[in-house]
Coordinates of C-alpha atoms and ligand atoms in Angstrom, one line a residue:
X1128 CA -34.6 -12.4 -1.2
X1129 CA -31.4 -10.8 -2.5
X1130 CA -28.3 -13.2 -1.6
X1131 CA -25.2 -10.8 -1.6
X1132 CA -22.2 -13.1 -2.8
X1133 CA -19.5 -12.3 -0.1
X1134 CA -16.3 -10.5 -0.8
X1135 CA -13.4 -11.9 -1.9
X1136 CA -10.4 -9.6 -1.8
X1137 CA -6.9 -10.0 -2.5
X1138 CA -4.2 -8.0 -0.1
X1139 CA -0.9 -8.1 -1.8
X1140 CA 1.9 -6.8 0.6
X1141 CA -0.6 -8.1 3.3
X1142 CA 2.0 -10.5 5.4
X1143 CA 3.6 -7.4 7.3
X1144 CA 2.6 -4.3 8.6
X1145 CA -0.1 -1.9 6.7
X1146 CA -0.8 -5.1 5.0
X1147 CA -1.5 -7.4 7.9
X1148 CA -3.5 -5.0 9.6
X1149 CA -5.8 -5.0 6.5
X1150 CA -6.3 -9.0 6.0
X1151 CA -7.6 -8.3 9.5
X1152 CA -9.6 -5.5 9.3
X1153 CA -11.2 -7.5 5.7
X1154 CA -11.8 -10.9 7.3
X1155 CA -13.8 -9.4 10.5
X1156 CA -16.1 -7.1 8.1
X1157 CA -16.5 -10.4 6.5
X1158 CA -14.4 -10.8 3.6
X1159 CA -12.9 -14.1 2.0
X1160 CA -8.9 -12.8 2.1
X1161 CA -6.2 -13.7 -0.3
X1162 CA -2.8 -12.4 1.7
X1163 CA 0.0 -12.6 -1.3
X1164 CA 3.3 -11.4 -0.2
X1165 CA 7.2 -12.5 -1.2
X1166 CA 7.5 -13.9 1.7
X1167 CA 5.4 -17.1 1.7
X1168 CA 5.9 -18.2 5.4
X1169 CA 4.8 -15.0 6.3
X1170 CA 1.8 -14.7 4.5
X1171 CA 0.9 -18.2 6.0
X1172 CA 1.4 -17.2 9.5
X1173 CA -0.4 -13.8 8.4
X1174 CA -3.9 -16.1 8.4
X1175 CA -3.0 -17.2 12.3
X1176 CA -6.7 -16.9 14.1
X1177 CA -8.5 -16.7 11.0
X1178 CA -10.3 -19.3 9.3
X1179 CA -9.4 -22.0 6.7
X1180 CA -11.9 -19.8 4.0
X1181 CA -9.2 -17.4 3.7
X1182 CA -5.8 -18.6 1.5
X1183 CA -2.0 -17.4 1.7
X1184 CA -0.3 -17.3 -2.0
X1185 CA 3.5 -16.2 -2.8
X1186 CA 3.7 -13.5 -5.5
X1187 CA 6.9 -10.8 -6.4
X1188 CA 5.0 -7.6 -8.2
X1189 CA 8.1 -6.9 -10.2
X1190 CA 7.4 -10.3 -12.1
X1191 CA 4.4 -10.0 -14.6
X1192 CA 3.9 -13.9 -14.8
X1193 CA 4.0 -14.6 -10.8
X1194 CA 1.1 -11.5 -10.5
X1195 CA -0.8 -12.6 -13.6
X1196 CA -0.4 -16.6 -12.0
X1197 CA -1.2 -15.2 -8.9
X1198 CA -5.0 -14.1 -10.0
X1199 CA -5.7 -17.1 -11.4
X1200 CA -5.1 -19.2 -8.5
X1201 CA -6.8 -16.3 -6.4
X1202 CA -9.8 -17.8 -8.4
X1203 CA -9.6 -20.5 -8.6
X1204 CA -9.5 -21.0 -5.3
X1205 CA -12.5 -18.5 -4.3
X1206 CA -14.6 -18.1 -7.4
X1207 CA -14.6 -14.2 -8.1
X1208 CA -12.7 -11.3 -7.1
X1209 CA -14.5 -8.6 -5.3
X1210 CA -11.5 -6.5 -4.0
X1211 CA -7.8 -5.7 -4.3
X1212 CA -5.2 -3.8 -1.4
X1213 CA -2.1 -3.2 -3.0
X1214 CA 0.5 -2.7 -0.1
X1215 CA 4.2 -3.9 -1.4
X1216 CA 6.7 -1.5 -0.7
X1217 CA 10.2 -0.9 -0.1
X1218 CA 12.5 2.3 0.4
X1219 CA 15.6 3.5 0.5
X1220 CA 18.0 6.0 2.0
X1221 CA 20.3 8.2 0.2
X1222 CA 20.9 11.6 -1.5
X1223 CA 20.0 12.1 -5.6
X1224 CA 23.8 12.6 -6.5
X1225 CA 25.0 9.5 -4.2
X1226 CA 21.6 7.4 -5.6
X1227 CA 23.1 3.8 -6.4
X1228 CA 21.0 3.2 -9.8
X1229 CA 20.2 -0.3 -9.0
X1230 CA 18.9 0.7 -5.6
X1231 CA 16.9 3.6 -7.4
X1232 CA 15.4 0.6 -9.6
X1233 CA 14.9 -1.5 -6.9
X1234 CA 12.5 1.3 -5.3
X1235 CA 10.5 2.1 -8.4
X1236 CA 10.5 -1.7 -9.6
X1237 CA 8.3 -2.7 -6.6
X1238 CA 6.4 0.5 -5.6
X1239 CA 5.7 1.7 -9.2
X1240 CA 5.9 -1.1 -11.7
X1241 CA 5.0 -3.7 -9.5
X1242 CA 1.6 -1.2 -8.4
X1243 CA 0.9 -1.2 -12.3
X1244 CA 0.9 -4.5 -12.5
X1245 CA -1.2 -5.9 -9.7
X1246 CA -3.8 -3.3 -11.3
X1247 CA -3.3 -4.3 -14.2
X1248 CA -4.1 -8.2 -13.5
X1249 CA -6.4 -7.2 -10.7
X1250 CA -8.6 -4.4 -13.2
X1251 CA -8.8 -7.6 -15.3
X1252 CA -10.0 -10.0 -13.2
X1253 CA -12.2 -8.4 -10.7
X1254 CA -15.9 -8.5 -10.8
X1255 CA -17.4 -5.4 -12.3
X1256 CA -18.3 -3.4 -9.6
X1257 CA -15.1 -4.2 -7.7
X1258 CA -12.5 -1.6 -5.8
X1259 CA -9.2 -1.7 -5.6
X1260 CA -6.8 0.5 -3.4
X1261 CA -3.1 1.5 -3.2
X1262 CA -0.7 2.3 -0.7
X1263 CA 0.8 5.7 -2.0
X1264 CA 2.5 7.8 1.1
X1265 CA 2.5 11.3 2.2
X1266 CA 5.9 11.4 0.4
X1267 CA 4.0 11.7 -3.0
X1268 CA 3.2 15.2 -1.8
X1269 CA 5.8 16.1 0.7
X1270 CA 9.1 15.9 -0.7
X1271 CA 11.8 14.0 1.8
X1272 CA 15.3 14.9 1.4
X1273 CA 16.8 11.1 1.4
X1274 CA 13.8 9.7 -0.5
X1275 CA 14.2 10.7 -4.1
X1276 CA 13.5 6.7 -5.8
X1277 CA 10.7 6.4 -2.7
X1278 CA 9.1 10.0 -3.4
X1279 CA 9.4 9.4 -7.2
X1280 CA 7.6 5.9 -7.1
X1281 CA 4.7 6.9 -4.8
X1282 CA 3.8 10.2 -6.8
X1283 CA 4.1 8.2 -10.0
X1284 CA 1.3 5.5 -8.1
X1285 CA -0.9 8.5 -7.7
X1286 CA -1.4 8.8 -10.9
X1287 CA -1.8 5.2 -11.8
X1288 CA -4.3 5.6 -9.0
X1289 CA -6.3 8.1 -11.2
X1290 CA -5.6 7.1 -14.7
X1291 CA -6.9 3.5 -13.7
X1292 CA -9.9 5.1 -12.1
X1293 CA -10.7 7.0 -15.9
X1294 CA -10.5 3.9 -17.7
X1295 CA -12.1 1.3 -15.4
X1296 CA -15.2 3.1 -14.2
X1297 CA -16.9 2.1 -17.1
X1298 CA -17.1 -1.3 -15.7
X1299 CA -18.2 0.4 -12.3
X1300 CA -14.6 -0.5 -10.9
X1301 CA -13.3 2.1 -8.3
X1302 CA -9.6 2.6 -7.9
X1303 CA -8.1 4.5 -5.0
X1304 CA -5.2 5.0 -2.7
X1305 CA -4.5 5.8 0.8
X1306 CA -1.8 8.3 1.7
X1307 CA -0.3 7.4 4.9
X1308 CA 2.2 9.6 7.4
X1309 CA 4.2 7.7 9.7
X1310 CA 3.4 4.3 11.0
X1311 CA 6.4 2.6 12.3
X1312 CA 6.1 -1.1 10.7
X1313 CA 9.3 -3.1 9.5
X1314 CA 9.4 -0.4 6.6
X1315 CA 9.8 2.7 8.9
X1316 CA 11.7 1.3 11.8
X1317 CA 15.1 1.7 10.2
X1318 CA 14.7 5.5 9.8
X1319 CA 13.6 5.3 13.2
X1320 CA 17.0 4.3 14.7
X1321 CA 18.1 7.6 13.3
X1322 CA 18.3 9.8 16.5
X1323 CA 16.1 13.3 15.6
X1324 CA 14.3 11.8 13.0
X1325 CA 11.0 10.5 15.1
X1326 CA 10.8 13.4 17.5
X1327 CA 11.4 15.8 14.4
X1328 CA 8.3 14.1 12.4
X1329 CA 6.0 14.5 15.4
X1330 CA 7.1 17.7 16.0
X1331 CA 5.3 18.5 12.5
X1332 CA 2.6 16.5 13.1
X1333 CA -0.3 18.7 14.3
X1334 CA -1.8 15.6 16.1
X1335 CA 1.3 15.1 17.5
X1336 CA 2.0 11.2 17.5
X1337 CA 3.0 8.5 14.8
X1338 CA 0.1 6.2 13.0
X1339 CA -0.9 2.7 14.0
X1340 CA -1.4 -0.1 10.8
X1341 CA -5.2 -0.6 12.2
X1342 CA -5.9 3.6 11.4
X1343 CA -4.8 2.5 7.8
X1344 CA -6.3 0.0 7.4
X1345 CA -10.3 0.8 8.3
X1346 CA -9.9 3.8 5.4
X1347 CA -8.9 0.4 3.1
X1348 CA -11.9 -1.1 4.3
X1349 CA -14.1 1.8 4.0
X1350 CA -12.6 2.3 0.4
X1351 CA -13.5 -1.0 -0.3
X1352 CA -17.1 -1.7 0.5
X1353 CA -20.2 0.0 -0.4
X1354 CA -20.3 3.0 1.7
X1355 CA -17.7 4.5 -0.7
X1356 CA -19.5 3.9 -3.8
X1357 CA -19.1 7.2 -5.2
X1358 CA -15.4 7.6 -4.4
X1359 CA -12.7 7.1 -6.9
X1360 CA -9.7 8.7 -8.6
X1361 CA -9.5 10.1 -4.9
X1362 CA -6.2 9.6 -2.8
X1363 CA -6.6 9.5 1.2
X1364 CA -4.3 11.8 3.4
X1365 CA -4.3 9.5 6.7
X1366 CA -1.1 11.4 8.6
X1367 CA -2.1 13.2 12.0
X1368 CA -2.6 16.4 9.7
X1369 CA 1.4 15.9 8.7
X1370 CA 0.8 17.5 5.4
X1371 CA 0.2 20.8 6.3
X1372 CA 3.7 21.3 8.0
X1373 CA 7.0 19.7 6.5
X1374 CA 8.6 16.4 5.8
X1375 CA 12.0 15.6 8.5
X1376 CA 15.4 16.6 6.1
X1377 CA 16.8 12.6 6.7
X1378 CA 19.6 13.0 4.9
X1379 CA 20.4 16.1 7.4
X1380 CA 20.2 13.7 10.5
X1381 CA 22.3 11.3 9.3
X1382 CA 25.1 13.4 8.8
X1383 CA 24.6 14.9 12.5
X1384 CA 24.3 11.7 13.6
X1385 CA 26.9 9.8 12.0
X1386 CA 28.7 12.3 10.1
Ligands
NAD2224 N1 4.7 2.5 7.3 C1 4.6 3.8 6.8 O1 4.9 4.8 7.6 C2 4.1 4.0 5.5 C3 3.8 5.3 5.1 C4 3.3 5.6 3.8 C5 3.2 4.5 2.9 N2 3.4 3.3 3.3 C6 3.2 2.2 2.3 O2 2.4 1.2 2.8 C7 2.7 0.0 2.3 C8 2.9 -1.0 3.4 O3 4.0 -0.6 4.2 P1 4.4 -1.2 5.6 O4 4.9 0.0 6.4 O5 3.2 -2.0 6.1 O6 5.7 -2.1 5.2 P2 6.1 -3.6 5.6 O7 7.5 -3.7 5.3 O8 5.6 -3.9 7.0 O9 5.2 -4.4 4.6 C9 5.5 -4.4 3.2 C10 5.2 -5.8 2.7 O10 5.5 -5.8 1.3 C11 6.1 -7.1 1.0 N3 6.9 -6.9 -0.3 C12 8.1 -6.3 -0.5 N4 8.5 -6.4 -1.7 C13 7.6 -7.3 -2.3 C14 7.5 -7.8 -3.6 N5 8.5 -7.6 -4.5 N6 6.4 -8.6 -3.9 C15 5.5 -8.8 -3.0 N7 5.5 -8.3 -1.7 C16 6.6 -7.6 -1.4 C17 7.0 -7.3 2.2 O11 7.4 -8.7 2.2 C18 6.1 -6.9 3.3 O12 5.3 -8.0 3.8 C19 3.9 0.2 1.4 O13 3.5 0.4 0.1 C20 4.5 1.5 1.9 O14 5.3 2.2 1.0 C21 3.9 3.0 4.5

């Protein structure tokens, strides 16, 4: 008899949002889950109904030592590491010749460097064989008006996604993303408030309606186990069909809106 060891995957960004949804959607497909987010507390509470197999852990991706630390005490505690969801992000909101250049760093610092380096520490430490997934956005493809550090950083992760995927398939390791549209989460909400800006995205969303975290999060868990054993390199569009019509101009409903 063949004893499958169970999966051990880390979800880092996984105390909010796209990122809670997935601890979820790994622990009930059986998973041992590793939620690592800046926001300890959260991450904690993120393991609420779930059992004491699974472990919460405080990380900042724009730190090299906290993500490097953070592997080791991933397993430590479990053993191995099977998989690895790489959800952190932030955004901003302003035109290129307004851009603060802090805030532009800010941006890039967690969606691209800190993306880099959680694959970086999680290609070395996983299990050969092992997936690992980011959270690019359908901004990599469709440029927003509003969104130049966010657009910038998520493009730049789809090619981490596939340069990653070259090197580490040797070792059998697959590396993808998932491209989401719209799901309103603590991320998205803000841009919400701005009146046009929701009824303007669905009105160029063929399916007409925003995503829920739970959508996003069975492609991660699909991505992640062995039905997708042949997939890498490959970047997920998960948007209602969004990316065939255009992004909403925010910068454009702000000034109507506030002027
Ligand atoms: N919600 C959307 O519409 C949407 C669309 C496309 C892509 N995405 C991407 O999906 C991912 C998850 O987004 P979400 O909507 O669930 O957002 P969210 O704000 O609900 O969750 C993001 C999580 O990242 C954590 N985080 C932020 N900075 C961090 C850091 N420096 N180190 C560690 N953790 C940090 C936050 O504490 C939070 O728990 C992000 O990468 C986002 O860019 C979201």
């Amino acid at each position: 008899m063949t004893v499958t060891p169970t999966p051990v995957s880390v979800v880092v960004g996984g105390a909010s949002g796209i990122g809670l949804a997935t601890v979820h959607a790994l622990a009930a497909a059986g998973h041992r889950v590793a939620v690592a987010d800046l926001d300890q507390a959260a991450a904690a509470a993120a393991l609420d109904g779930l059992g004491s197999e699974h472990s919460a852990h405080r990380v900042d991706v724009t730190d090299e030592s906290a993500v490097e630390a953070l592997f080791a005490a991933v397993l430590e505690r479990h053993g191995s590491v099977s998989g690895v969801v790489n959800c952190a992000g932030v955004s901003t909101l302003a035109s290129v010749v307004d851009h603060d250049v802090t805030e532009f760093r800010r941006v890039v610092d967690v969606c691209l460097t800190g993306a880099f380096l959680v694959l970086k520490h999680g290609g070395r430490t996983l299990l050969d064989g092992g997936a690992m997934v980011s959270l690019t956005s359908l901004n990599a493809r469709q440029p927003g008006a509003g969104l130049v550090a966010y657009c910038a950083a998520k493009a730049g992760l789809v090619s981490l996604t596939q340069v990653s995927a070259l090197e580490l398939g040797a070792r059998g390791i697959r590396v993808n993303s998932v491209s989401p549209g719209l799901v309103v989460t603590p991320l998205t909400a803000p841009a919400m408030d701005i009146p046009g800006v929701r009824d303007d995205y669905l009105a160029n969303t063929p399916l007409g309606r925003s995503g829920e975290p739970e959508e996003i999060a069975a492609v991660i868990r699909f991505l992640l186990s062995e039905e997708a054993r042949w997939i890498t390199g490959e970047t997920v569009e998960i948007n209602g069909g969004a990316h065939l019509r255009r992004y909403p101009d925010l910068v454009q409903h702000v000034m109507a809106a506030f002027g």
